[in-house]
Amino acid sequence: MGTFYPGPVNELWRRASRIGRPAEFDSKGTAASFECGVSVRVFVLVDEKGVLSSVRYVSNGCGWSVAAAEAATRLIEGKRLRDLHALDELESDICTVLGPVPDSRESCIAIAVEAVRDALAEYRRVRAAEWKGETALICSCFGVSEETIESLSASGEAETVEDIGDLCRAGTGCGSCQILIREIILEGLR
Ligand code: FES
């Protein structure tokens, strides 16, 4: 029997195992397209070792959207935050899983990645809000404070976000703190 979607997309859509709002999660993220009306919400649970122990999602979208979110959650569940490398490769990894992706469907993949990124950013914000250190926590993946980044920047050892990552790993996990690191570096140059 023929199917409406290409094989891998159909398989992930029909056998979606991570769909549904979980009872327990640490943070959630949402992404949507006003063009086609799809929205995807991703829920993450992170254990004490910084491992994404559970990643679930809900989507009101088509088979492509569900398959992209399903693939994204399967790809990152079980990984450590610090091994996600700012999700730089998630989009291309999803494309590899789904097979050739027509231009008209690229937004389905982008929305899934954006929802994951948003969930990890919220996780970072929650962790930062809980931080009991004396100065603000900037990188919650690696517990790096504002003071540490300021002093690396002021010492001249670090001029870029990448330098900071090399020296103390801040910014090399989920990547959601990179914008703050950049601001601290720029602030120090003023
Ligand atoms: S908060 Fe995740 S890399 Fe900094």
PDB file of N, CA, C and O and ligand atoms in Angstrom, residues 81-82 86 120 123-124 138-143 169-178 181, ligand 1:
ATOM      1  N   LEU A  81      24.225  17.432  28.152  1.00  0.00           N
ATOM      2  CA  LEU A  81      24.078  18.794  27.622  1.00  0.00           C
ATOM      3  C   LEU A  81      25.371  19.243  26.968  1.00  0.00           C
ATOM      4  O   LEU A  81      25.365  19.850  25.904  1.00  0.00           O
ATOM      5  N   ARG A  82      26.479  18.929  27.611  1.00  0.00           N
ATOM      6  CA  ARG A  82      27.744  19.438  27.083  1.00  0.00           C
ATOM      7  C   ARG A  82      28.148  18.773  25.774  1.00  0.00           C
ATOM      8  O   ARG A  82      29.041  19.251  25.088  1.00  0.00           O
ATOM      9  N   ALA A  86      25.837  23.113  21.297  1.00  0.00           N
ATOM     10  CA  ALA A  86      24.942  24.212  20.910  1.00  0.00           C
ATOM     11  C   ALA A  86      23.954  23.798  19.825  1.00  0.00           C
ATOM     12  O   ALA A  86      23.432  24.634  19.093  1.00  0.00           O
ATOM     13  N   LEU A 120      15.949  24.210  26.058  1.00  0.00           N
ATOM     14  CA  LEU A 120      17.247  24.235  26.739  1.00  0.00           C
ATOM     15  C   LEU A 120      17.547  25.634  27.270  1.00  0.00           C
ATOM     16  O   LEU A 120      18.171  25.788  28.323  1.00  0.00           O
ATOM     17  N   TYR A 123      15.678  25.910  30.414  1.00  0.00           N
ATOM     18  CA  TYR A 123      16.377  25.139  31.448  1.00  0.00           C
ATOM     19  C   TYR A 123      17.513  25.982  32.037  1.00  0.00           C
ATOM     20  O   TYR A 123      17.709  26.032  33.249  1.00  0.00           O
ATOM     21  N   ARG A 124      18.239  26.649  31.140  1.00  0.00           N
ATOM     22  CA  ARG A 124      19.334  27.497  31.598  1.00  0.00           C
ATOM     23  C   ARG A 124      18.807  28.624  32.500  1.00  0.00           C
ATOM     24  O   ARG A 124      19.372  28.906  33.555  1.00  0.00           O
ATOM     25  N   ILE A 138      26.089  32.366  34.686  1.00  0.00           N
ATOM     26  CA  ILE A 138      25.890  32.620  33.254  1.00  0.00           C
ATOM     27  C   ILE A 138      25.701  31.311  32.505  1.00  0.00           C
ATOM     28  O   ILE A 138      24.784  31.162  31.721  1.00  0.00           O
ATOM     29  N   CYS A 139      26.588  30.351  32.744  1.00  0.00           N
ATOM     30  CA  CYS A 139      26.475  29.074  32.037  1.00  0.00           C
ATOM     31  C   CYS A 139      26.036  27.995  33.021  1.00  0.00           C
ATOM     32  O   CYS A 139      26.833  27.527  33.838  1.00  0.00           O
ATOM     33  N   SER A 140      24.784  27.612  32.926  1.00  0.00           N
ATOM     34  CA  SER A 140      24.294  26.605  33.870  1.00  0.00           C
ATOM     35  C   SER A 140      24.717  25.207  33.473  1.00  0.00           C
ATOM     36  O   SER A 140      24.727  24.298  34.297  1.00  0.00           O
ATOM     37  N   CYS A 141      25.079  24.987  32.204  1.00  0.00           N
ATOM     38  CA  CYS A 141      25.556  23.648  31.823  1.00  0.00           C
ATOM     39  C   CYS A 141      26.844  23.310  32.576  1.00  0.00           C
ATOM     40  O   CYS A 141      27.069  22.160  32.943  1.00  0.00           O
ATOM     41  N   PHE A 142      27.705  24.322  32.782  1.00  0.00           N
ATOM     42  CA  PHE A 142      28.994  24.054  33.415  1.00  0.00           C
ATOM     43  C   PHE A 142      29.200  24.835  34.703  1.00  0.00           C
ATOM     44  O   PHE A 142      30.303  24.843  35.245  1.00  0.00           O
ATOM     45  N   GLY A 143      28.159  25.495  35.187  1.00  0.00           N
ATOM     46  CA  GLY A 143      28.254  26.224  36.450  1.00  0.00           C
ATOM     47  C   GLY A 143      29.286  27.330  36.421  1.00  0.00           C
ATOM     48  O   GLY A 143      30.085  27.464  37.358  1.00  0.00           O
ATOM     49  N   ARG A 169      34.868  26.126  29.348  1.00  0.00           N
ATOM     50  CA  ARG A 169      33.775  25.351  28.759  1.00  0.00           C
ATOM     51  C   ARG A 169      32.443  26.090  28.720  1.00  0.00           C
ATOM     52  O   ARG A 169      31.485  25.586  28.157  1.00  0.00           O
ATOM     53  N   ALA A 170      32.366  27.257  29.332  1.00  0.00           N
ATOM     54  CA  ALA A 170      31.098  27.991  29.288  1.00  0.00           C
ATOM     55  C   ALA A 170      30.690  28.193  27.828  1.00  0.00           C
ATOM     56  O   ALA A 170      31.508  28.556  26.979  1.00  0.00           O
ATOM     57  N   GLY A 171      29.449  27.937  27.530  1.00  0.00           N
ATOM     58  CA  GLY A 171      28.939  28.156  26.180  1.00  0.00           C
ATOM     59  C   GLY A 171      29.062  26.962  25.261  1.00  0.00           C
ATOM     60  O   GLY A 171      28.540  26.977  24.148  1.00  0.00           O
ATOM     61  N   THR A 172      29.737  25.904  25.716  1.00  0.00           N
ATOM     62  CA  THR A 172      29.961  24.768  24.810  1.00  0.00           C
ATOM     63  C   THR A 172      28.972  23.631  25.021  1.00  0.00           C
ATOM     64  O   THR A 172      29.105  22.571  24.434  1.00  0.00           O
ATOM     65  N   GLY A 173      27.988  23.862  25.882  1.00  0.00           N
ATOM     66  CA  GLY A 173      26.957  22.829  26.079  1.00  0.00           C
ATOM     67  C   GLY A 173      25.775  23.104  25.181  1.00  0.00           C
ATOM     68  O   GLY A 173      25.866  22.991  23.973  1.00  0.00           O
ATOM     69  N   CYS A 174      24.665  23.512  25.795  1.00  0.00           N
ATOM     70  CA  CYS A 174      23.458  23.783  24.993  1.00  0.00           C
ATOM     71  C   CYS A 174      23.616  25.041  24.153  1.00  0.00           C
ATOM     72  O   CYS A 174      22.894  25.228  23.170  1.00  0.00           O
ATOM     73  N   GLY A 175      24.554  25.906  24.536  1.00  0.00           N
ATOM     74  CA  GLY A 175      24.825  27.107  23.741  1.00  0.00           C
ATOM     75  C   GLY A 175      23.931  28.292  24.059  1.00  0.00           C
ATOM     76  O   GLY A 175      24.140  29.383  23.545  1.00  0.00           O
ATOM     77  N   SER A 176      22.957  28.100  24.932  1.00  0.00           N
ATOM     78  CA  SER A 176      22.004  29.188  25.151  1.00  0.00           C
ATOM     79  C   SER A 176      22.612  30.371  25.902  1.00  0.00           C
ATOM     80  O   SER A 176      22.042  31.447  25.919  1.00  0.00           O
ATOM     81  N   CYS A 177      23.759  30.185  26.535  1.00  0.00           N
ATOM     82  CA  CYS A 177      24.382  31.295  27.264  1.00  0.00           C
ATOM     83  C   CYS A 177      25.354  32.082  26.397  1.00  0.00           C
ATOM     84  O   CYS A 177      25.917  33.075  26.847  1.00  0.00           O
ATOM     85  N   GLN A 178      25.575  31.670  25.160  1.00  0.00           N
ATOM     86  CA  GLN A 178      26.594  32.325  24.342  1.00  0.00           C
ATOM     87  C   GLN A 178      26.312  33.808  24.157  1.00  0.00           C
ATOM     88  O   GLN A 178      27.215  34.632  24.125  1.00  0.00           O
ATOM     89  N   ILE A 181      27.506  35.574  27.194  1.00  0.00           N
ATOM     90  CA  ILE A 181      28.976  35.626  27.230  1.00  0.00           C
ATOM     91  C   ILE A 181      29.471  36.739  26.301  1.00  0.00           C
ATOM     92  O   ILE A 181      30.344  37.537  26.654  1.00  0.00           O
TER      93      ILE A 181
HETATM   94  S1  FES B   1      24.096  27.301  29.629  1.00  0.00           S
HETATM   95 FE1  FES B   1      24.377  25.648  28.285  1.00  0.00          FE
HETATM   96  S2  FES B   1      26.308  26.050  27.419  1.00  0.00           S
HETATM   97 FE2  FES B   1      26.052  27.579  28.854  1.00  0.00          FE
END
